[in-house]
Amino acid sequence: MKTRVLGKTGFEVSEIGLGCWQLGNDFGPLEDKDAEQILQTAMAEGIRFFDTADVYGGGISEQRIGEWRKALAKPPIIATKVGRNAALYPNGYSKAAVKKSLQESAKRLGVDSIDLAQLHCVPREVLFDGDILAWMEDLKQEGIIKHFGASVEMLDEARFCCEHPEMASLQILFNVFRQDAVESLLPLAEKNNVGIIVRLPLASGLLSGKMSSHHQFDEHDHRSYNKDGAAFHVGETFNGIPFEKGVALVESLKSKLPEGQNILDVSLRWILDQPQVSSIIAGASRSSQVVRNAAASSLPPLSKELHVLLADFYRDEVRSEIRGGI
Ligand SMILES: NC(=O)c1ccc[n+]([C@@H]2O[C@H](COP(=O)([O-])OP(=O)(O)OC[C@H]3O[C@@H](n4cnc5c(N)ncnc54)[C@H](OP(=O)(O)O)[C@@H]3O)[C@@H](O)[C@H]2O)c1
Protein backbone atom coordinates (compact mmCIF):
# COMPACT_ATOMS: atom_id res chain seq x y z
CA MET A 1 0.00 0.00 0.00
CA LYS A 2 1.48 3.34 -1.03
CA THR A 3 1.12 6.37 1.20
CA ARG A 4 0.70 10.08 0.58
CA VAL A 5 0.91 13.12 2.84
CA LEU A 6 -2.42 14.51 3.99
CA GLY A 7 -2.09 18.25 3.49
CA LYS A 8 -1.17 20.35 6.50
CA THR A 9 -1.62 17.44 8.92
CA GLY A 10 1.70 16.02 7.70
CA PHE A 11 0.21 12.56 8.35
CA GLU A 12 1.32 9.76 6.02
CA VAL A 13 -1.97 8.18 5.03
CA SER A 14 -2.60 5.13 2.88
CA GLU A 15 -3.74 5.93 -0.67
CA ILE A 16 -6.76 3.75 0.01
CA GLY A 17 -8.46 4.49 3.30
CA LEU A 18 -11.57 2.97 4.82
CA GLY A 19 -14.88 4.83 4.87
CA CYS A 20 -16.68 3.72 8.02
CA TRP A 21 -20.23 4.90 7.37
CA GLN A 22 -21.04 1.23 6.77
CA LEU A 23 -19.91 0.42 10.33
CA GLY A 24 -22.84 2.49 11.59
CA ASN A 25 -25.31 0.08 9.92
CA ASP A 26 -26.33 2.79 7.44
CA PHE A 27 -25.88 0.44 4.47
CA GLY A 28 -27.94 -2.26 6.18
CA PRO A 29 -27.26 -4.02 9.50
CA LEU A 30 -23.76 -5.29 10.24
CA GLU A 31 -22.91 -7.60 13.16
CA ASP A 32 -20.14 -6.47 15.54
CA LYS A 33 -17.94 -9.38 14.47
CA ASP A 34 -18.32 -8.44 10.77
CA ALA A 35 -17.52 -4.82 11.51
CA GLU A 36 -14.40 -5.89 13.39
CA GLN A 37 -13.37 -8.15 10.54
CA ILE A 38 -13.64 -5.27 8.09
CA LEU A 39 -11.38 -3.16 10.32
CA GLN A 40 -8.87 -6.01 10.80
CA THR A 41 -8.79 -6.70 7.08
CA ALA A 42 -8.16 -3.04 6.37
CA MET A 43 -5.14 -3.04 8.69
CA ALA A 44 -3.87 -6.28 7.15
CA GLU A 45 -4.10 -4.66 3.69
CA GLY A 46 -2.00 -1.69 4.81
CA ILE A 47 -4.88 0.75 5.22
CA ARG A 48 -3.85 3.38 7.75
CA PHE A 49 -6.57 6.00 7.36
CA PHE A 50 -10.11 5.61 8.63
CA ASP A 51 -13.00 8.05 8.22
CA THR A 52 -16.03 8.08 10.49
CA ALA A 53 -18.53 10.53 11.99
CA ASP A 54 -20.40 10.98 15.25
CA VAL A 55 -23.72 10.46 13.45
CA TYR A 56 -22.89 7.16 11.72
CA GLY A 57 -25.29 4.84 13.47
CA GLY A 58 -25.69 7.46 16.21
CA GLY A 59 -22.10 6.82 17.37
CA ILE A 60 -21.93 3.06 16.67
CA SER A 61 -19.28 3.46 13.96
CA GLU A 62 -17.00 5.49 16.26
CA GLN A 63 -17.65 3.09 19.11
CA ARG A 64 -16.73 0.03 17.06
CA ILE A 65 -13.54 1.73 15.87
CA GLY A 66 -12.70 2.74 19.46
CA GLU A 67 -13.19 -0.79 20.77
CA TRP A 68 -11.04 -2.27 18.02
CA ARG A 69 -8.38 0.44 18.32
CA LYS A 70 -7.75 -0.36 22.01
CA ALA A 71 -5.88 -3.55 21.18
CA LEU A 72 -3.61 -2.03 18.53
CA ALA A 73 0.05 -1.40 19.31
CA LYS A 74 0.28 1.24 16.59
CA PRO A 75 -3.15 2.72 15.86
CA PRO A 76 -3.83 4.22 12.44
CA ILE A 77 -4.99 7.79 11.72
CA ILE A 78 -8.67 8.20 12.49
CA ALA A 79 -10.64 11.14 11.17
CA THR A 80 -14.11 11.91 12.41
CA LYS A 81 -16.70 14.60 11.73
CA VAL A 82 -18.76 17.07 13.66
CA GLY A 83 -21.72 19.18 12.68
CA ARG A 84 -24.69 16.99 11.85
CA ASN A 85 -25.86 15.63 15.18
CA ALA A 86 -29.23 16.73 16.53
CA ALA A 87 -27.68 19.10 19.07
CA LEU A 88 -26.00 21.12 16.28
CA TYR A 89 -27.89 20.67 13.02
CA PRO A 90 -29.47 22.78 11.63
CA ASN A 91 -29.20 25.78 13.95
CA GLY A 92 -27.70 24.77 17.29
CA TYR A 93 -24.13 25.72 16.43
CA SER A 94 -22.08 27.21 19.27
CA LYS A 95 -18.49 26.70 20.34
CA ALA A 96 -19.61 24.91 23.51
CA ALA A 97 -21.86 22.52 21.58
CA VAL A 98 -19.17 21.73 19.00
CA LYS A 99 -16.66 21.14 21.79
CA LYS A 100 -19.04 18.81 23.63
CA SER A 101 -19.70 16.82 20.44
CA LEU A 102 -15.98 16.42 19.81
CA GLN A 103 -15.32 15.37 23.39
CA GLU A 104 -18.01 12.71 23.05
CA SER A 105 -16.42 11.50 19.80
CA ALA A 106 -12.99 11.33 21.46
CA LYS A 107 -14.47 9.24 24.25
CA ARG A 108 -16.10 6.79 21.83
CA LEU A 109 -12.88 6.57 19.81
CA GLY A 110 -10.80 6.10 22.96
CA VAL A 111 -8.40 8.97 22.19
CA ASP A 112 -7.26 12.02 24.16
CA SER A 113 -7.08 14.20 21.08
CA ILE A 114 -8.79 13.60 17.73
CA ASP A 115 -6.32 13.22 14.83
CA LEU A 116 -8.50 15.08 12.35
CA ALA A 117 -11.94 16.60 12.98
CA GLN A 118 -13.86 17.51 9.86
CA LEU A 119 -16.81 19.87 9.74
CA HIS A 120 -19.57 17.62 8.48
CA CYS A 121 -21.43 19.34 5.66
CA VAL A 122 -22.55 22.16 7.93
CA PRO A 123 -25.11 24.53 6.37
CA ARG A 124 -23.58 26.96 3.87
CA GLU A 125 -24.43 30.02 5.94
CA VAL A 126 -22.80 28.52 9.04
CA LEU A 127 -19.64 27.73 7.08
CA PHE A 128 -19.43 31.06 5.27
CA ASP A 129 -20.11 32.99 8.48
CA GLY A 130 -16.68 31.82 9.64
CA ASP A 131 -17.28 31.59 13.41
CA ILE A 132 -17.22 27.81 13.34
CA LEU A 133 -13.75 27.87 11.76
CA ALA A 134 -12.50 30.14 14.54
CA TRP A 135 -13.94 27.70 17.09
CA MET A 136 -12.06 24.85 15.42
CA GLU A 137 -8.84 26.88 15.67
CA ASP A 138 -9.49 27.35 19.40
CA LEU A 139 -10.29 23.66 19.91
CA LYS A 140 -7.03 22.79 18.19
CA GLN A 141 -5.21 25.17 20.55
CA GLU A 142 -6.95 23.48 23.48
CA GLY A 143 -5.69 20.09 22.27
CA ILE A 144 -9.13 18.53 21.79
CA ILE A 145 -8.25 18.00 18.14
CA LYS A 146 -4.87 17.81 16.41
CA HIS A 147 -6.06 19.17 13.06
CA PHE A 148 -9.27 20.24 11.40
CA GLY A 149 -10.66 19.94 7.93
CA ALA A 150 -14.06 20.02 6.29
CA SER A 151 -16.33 17.70 4.40
CA VAL A 152 -18.40 19.71 1.96
CA GLU A 153 -21.05 19.16 -0.67
CA MET A 154 -20.40 22.01 -3.12
CA LEU A 155 -17.21 23.08 -4.86
CA ASP A 156 -17.66 26.74 -3.93
CA GLU A 157 -17.69 25.66 -0.27
CA ALA A 158 -14.53 23.66 -0.92
CA ARG A 159 -12.78 26.65 -2.47
CA PHE A 160 -13.82 28.84 0.47
CA CYS A 161 -12.35 26.29 2.92
CA CYS A 162 -9.10 26.13 0.94
CA GLU A 163 -8.45 29.79 1.71
CA HIS A 164 -8.49 29.24 5.47
CA PRO A 165 -4.89 29.21 6.72
CA GLU A 166 -5.36 26.28 9.10
CA MET A 167 -7.62 24.11 6.94
CA ALA A 168 -5.64 20.86 6.80
CA SER A 169 -7.86 18.77 4.52
CA LEU A 170 -11.01 18.72 2.47
CA GLN A 171 -13.31 15.79 1.97
CA ILE A 172 -15.15 15.92 -1.36
CA LEU A 173 -17.48 13.94 -3.57
CA PHE A 174 -15.23 12.96 -6.44
CA ASN A 175 -15.32 10.07 -8.89
CA VAL A 176 -15.45 9.35 -12.63
CA PHE A 177 -19.12 10.40 -12.50
CA ARG A 178 -18.25 13.71 -10.78
CA GLN A 179 -15.09 15.20 -12.24
CA ASP A 180 -15.46 18.98 -11.96
CA ALA A 181 -12.98 19.27 -9.08
CA VAL A 182 -10.10 18.34 -11.40
CA GLU A 183 -10.03 21.86 -12.76
CA SER A 184 -12.03 23.90 -10.31
CA LEU A 185 -10.57 22.76 -6.99
CA LEU A 186 -7.51 20.50 -7.08
CA PRO A 187 -4.98 23.14 -8.26
CA LEU A 188 -6.08 25.52 -5.47
CA ALA A 189 -5.94 22.75 -2.87
CA GLU A 190 -2.42 21.90 -3.98
CA LYS A 191 -1.30 25.54 -3.88
CA ASN A 192 -2.63 25.93 -0.31
CA ASN A 193 -1.45 22.50 0.89
CA VAL A 194 -4.94 21.23 1.66
CA GLY A 195 -5.09 17.42 1.54
CA ILE A 196 -7.89 15.94 -0.54
CA ILE A 197 -9.89 13.05 0.90
CA VAL A 198 -12.23 11.44 -1.62
CA ARG A 199 -15.60 10.08 -0.59
CA LEU A 200 -18.08 8.11 -2.71
CA PRO A 201 -15.30 6.88 -5.03
CA LEU A 202 -17.70 4.24 -6.33
CA ALA A 203 -20.80 6.47 -6.31
CA SER A 204 -22.32 4.42 -3.44
CA GLY A 205 -21.39 1.18 -5.19
CA LEU A 206 -22.72 1.97 -8.69
CA LEU A 207 -19.19 2.12 -10.08
CA SER A 208 -18.38 -1.34 -8.75
CA GLY A 209 -20.36 -2.44 -11.80
CA LYS A 210 -22.31 -5.04 -9.84
CA MET A 211 -25.72 -3.38 -9.68
CA SER A 212 -28.70 -3.93 -11.93
CA SER A 213 -31.77 -1.70 -12.03
CA HIS A 214 -33.64 -4.41 -10.03
CA HIS A 215 -31.12 -4.28 -7.18
CA GLN A 216 -32.95 -4.25 -3.82
CA PHE A 217 -31.56 -2.32 -0.86
CA ASP A 218 -32.38 -2.92 2.80
CA GLU A 219 -35.00 -0.49 4.14
CA HIS A 220 -32.38 0.87 6.62
CA ASP A 221 -29.87 1.45 3.79
CA HIS A 222 -29.68 5.11 2.72
CA ARG A 223 -29.64 3.85 -0.88
CA SER A 224 -33.25 2.87 -0.26
CA TYR A 225 -34.62 5.81 1.74
CA ASN A 226 -32.39 8.61 0.36
CA LYS A 227 -32.07 7.65 -3.29
CA ASP A 228 -33.93 10.82 -4.24
CA GLY A 229 -32.65 12.96 -1.36
CA ALA A 230 -35.61 12.54 1.02
CA ALA A 231 -33.47 12.38 4.18
CA PHE A 232 -30.28 14.36 3.41
CA HIS A 233 -28.41 15.83 0.46
CA VAL A 234 -29.21 13.91 -2.70
CA GLY A 235 -25.56 13.97 -3.84
CA GLU A 236 -24.53 11.65 -0.98
CA THR A 237 -26.48 8.75 -2.46
CA PHE A 238 -25.51 7.47 -5.90
CA ASN A 239 -23.67 10.75 -6.46
CA GLY A 240 -27.01 12.51 -7.05
CA ILE A 241 -27.79 10.44 -10.14
CA PRO A 242 -31.19 8.71 -10.31
CA PHE A 243 -30.45 5.03 -9.60
CA GLU A 244 -31.79 3.49 -12.84
CA LYS A 245 -30.01 6.18 -14.89
CA GLY A 246 -26.80 5.48 -12.95
CA VAL A 247 -26.99 1.76 -13.74
CA ALA A 248 -27.55 2.55 -17.43
CA LEU A 249 -24.59 4.93 -17.48
CA VAL A 250 -22.36 2.32 -15.86
CA GLU A 251 -23.39 -0.25 -18.49
CA SER A 252 -22.70 2.27 -21.25
CA LEU A 253 -19.27 3.12 -19.84
CA LYS A 254 -18.40 -0.56 -19.39
CA SER A 255 -19.04 -1.13 -23.08
CA LYS A 256 -16.57 1.62 -23.98
CA LEU A 257 -13.68 0.49 -21.75
CA PRO A 258 -10.70 -1.17 -23.42
CA GLU A 259 -10.65 -4.95 -23.26
CA GLY A 260 -9.38 -6.29 -19.94
CA GLN A 261 -10.20 -3.12 -17.97
CA ASN A 262 -12.98 -3.30 -15.41
CA ILE A 263 -14.97 -0.36 -14.18
CA LEU A 264 -14.15 -0.73 -10.46
CA ASP A 265 -10.39 -0.71 -10.91
CA VAL A 266 -10.62 2.06 -13.51
CA SER A 267 -12.76 4.15 -11.15
CA LEU A 268 -10.39 3.87 -8.20
CA ARG A 269 -7.27 4.28 -10.32
CA TRP A 270 -8.67 7.39 -12.06
CA ILE A 271 -8.93 9.05 -8.66
CA LEU A 272 -5.41 8.01 -7.62
CA ASP A 273 -4.08 9.37 -10.90
CA GLN A 274 -4.88 12.86 -9.55
CA PRO A 275 -1.72 13.74 -7.61
CA GLN A 276 -3.54 16.16 -5.29
CA VAL A 277 -5.62 13.35 -3.82
CA SER A 278 -4.22 12.09 -0.51
CA SER A 279 -6.58 9.20 0.21
CA ILE A 280 -9.70 7.53 -1.13
CA ILE A 281 -11.98 6.53 1.74
CA ALA A 282 -13.75 3.67 0.00
CA GLY A 283 -16.67 2.29 1.96
CA ALA A 284 -17.03 -1.47 2.35
CA SER A 285 -19.79 -3.64 3.75
CA ARG A 286 -17.63 -6.79 3.72
CA SER A 287 -13.97 -7.69 4.01
CA SER A 288 -13.58 -8.96 0.46
CA GLN A 289 -14.41 -5.46 -0.79
CA VAL A 290 -11.65 -3.99 1.39
CA VAL A 291 -9.12 -6.37 -0.14
CA ARG A 292 -10.25 -5.59 -3.66
CA ASN A 293 -10.23 -1.83 -3.16
CA ALA A 294 -6.84 -1.80 -1.43
CA ALA A 295 -5.35 -3.44 -4.52
CA ALA A 296 -5.98 -0.26 -6.54
CA SER A 297 -2.88 1.26 -4.94
CA SER A 298 -0.72 -1.27 -6.81
CA LEU A 299 -2.32 -0.79 -10.23
CA PRO A 300 -0.46 1.19 -12.89
CA PRO A 301 -1.80 4.64 -13.88
CA LEU A 302 -4.47 4.70 -16.60
CA SER A 303 -3.38 5.54 -20.13
CA LYS A 304 -3.78 9.07 -21.52
CA GLU A 305 -6.37 7.72 -23.98
CA LEU A 306 -8.43 6.26 -21.16
CA HIS A 307 -8.31 9.54 -19.25
CA VAL A 308 -9.62 11.31 -22.35
CA LEU A 309 -12.38 8.73 -22.81
CA LEU A 310 -13.49 9.15 -19.18
CA ALA A 311 -13.44 12.95 -19.36
CA ASP A 312 -15.50 12.92 -22.57
CA PHE A 313 -17.99 10.40 -21.19
CA TYR A 314 -18.46 12.49 -18.05
CA ARG A 315 -18.93 15.75 -19.94
CA ASP A 316 -21.24 14.37 -22.63
CA GLU A 317 -23.33 11.80 -20.74
CA VAL A 318 -23.10 12.08 -16.98
CA ARG A 319 -22.77 15.67 -15.80
CA SER A 320 -26.28 16.80 -16.68
CA GLU A 321 -27.79 13.89 -14.70
CA ILE A 322 -26.35 15.00 -11.35
CA ARG A 323 -29.01 16.42 -9.03
CA GLY A 324 -28.37 18.78 -6.10
CA GLY A 325 -25.63 20.88 -7.66
CA ILE A 326 -21.88 20.38 -7.93
N1 LIG B 1 -20.98 13.96 4.05
C1 LIG B 1 -19.93 13.20 4.28
O1 LIG B 1 -18.99 13.62 4.86
C2 LIG B 1 -19.94 11.80 3.76
C3 LIG B 1 -20.99 11.35 2.97
C4 LIG B 1 -20.91 10.08 2.43
C5 LIG B 1 -19.82 9.26 2.70
N2 LIG B 1 -18.82 9.72 3.51
C6 LIG B 1 -17.65 8.86 3.81
O2 LIG B 1 -17.14 8.34 2.60
C7 LIG B 1 -17.06 6.92 2.66
C8 LIG B 1 -17.22 6.34 1.26
O3 LIG B 1 -18.46 6.70 0.70
P1 LIG B 1 -19.63 5.63 0.50
O4 LIG B 1 -19.33 4.44 1.32
O5 LIG B 1 -20.90 6.34 0.73
O6 LIG B 1 -19.55 5.31 -1.05
P2 LIG B 1 -18.61 4.36 -1.92
O7 LIG B 1 -17.32 4.14 -1.25
O8 LIG B 1 -18.64 4.94 -3.28
O9 LIG B 1 -19.47 3.02 -1.98
C9 LIG B 1 -19.43 2.05 -0.97
C10 LIG B 1 -20.28 0.85 -1.37
O10 LIG B 1 -19.80 0.36 -2.62
C11 LIG B 1 -19.85 -1.05 -2.65
N3 LIG B 1 -18.47 -1.54 -2.79
C12 LIG B 1 -17.35 -1.06 -2.23
N4 LIG B 1 -16.28 -1.79 -2.62
C13 LIG B 1 -16.75 -2.74 -3.43
C14 LIG B 1 -16.14 -3.80 -4.15
N5 LIG B 1 -14.82 -3.98 -4.12
N6 LIG B 1 -16.93 -4.61 -4.91
C15 LIG B 1 -18.26 -4.43 -4.96
N7 LIG B 1 -18.90 -3.45 -4.29
C16 LIG B 1 -18.15 -2.61 -3.55
C17 LIG B 1 -20.46 -1.51 -1.33
O11 LIG B 1 -21.85 -1.65 -1.57
P3 LIG B 1 -22.71 -2.82 -0.84
O12 LIG B 1 -22.85 -2.33 0.55
O13 LIG B 1 -23.99 -2.82 -1.62
O14 LIG B 1 -21.94 -4.08 -0.98
C18 LIG B 1 -20.17 -0.32 -0.42
O15 LIG B 1 -21.09 -0.23 0.64
C19 LIG B 1 -18.16 6.54 3.68
O16 LIG B 1 -17.99 5.26 4.22
C20 LIG B 1 -17.98 7.65 4.69
O17 LIG B 1 -16.89 7.35 5.55
C21 LIG B 1 -18.85 10.97 4.02
Coordinates of N, CA and C in Angstrom, one line a residue, residues 10-11 114 134 157 159 165 210 226 247 258 295 302:
G10 N 0.4 16.7 7.8 CA 1.7 16.0 7.7 C 1.6 14.5 7.9
F11 N 0.4 14.0 8.2 CA 0.2 12.6 8.4 C 0.5 11.8 7.0
I114 N -8.4 14.2 19.0 CA -8.8 13.6 17.7 C -7.8 14.0 16.6
A134 N -13.3 29.6 13.4 CA -12.5 30.1 14.5 C -12.6 29.2 15.8
E157 N -18.0 25.8 -1.7 CA -17.7 25.7 -0.3 C -16.3 25.1 -0.1
R159 N -13.8 25.6 -2.2 CA -12.8 26.7 -2.5 C -12.7 27.6 -1.3
P165 N -6.3 29.6 6.5 CA -4.9 29.2 6.7 C -4.6 27.9 7.5
K210 N -21.6 -3.8 -10.2 CA -22.3 -5.0 -9.8 C -23.8 -4.8 -9.8
N226 N -32.9 7.3 0.8 CA -32.4 8.6 0.4 C -32.0 8.6 -1.1
V247 N -27.3 3.1 -13.3 CA -27.0 1.8 -13.7 C -26.8 1.8 -15.3
P258 N -11.6 -0.2 -22.7 CA -10.7 -1.2 -23.4 C -10.8 -2.6 -22.8
A295 N -6.2 -3.1 -3.4 CA -5.3 -3.4 -4.5 C -5.2 -2.3 -5.6
L302 N -3.7 4.9 -15.4 CA -4.5 4.7 -16.6 C -3.7 5.4 -17.8

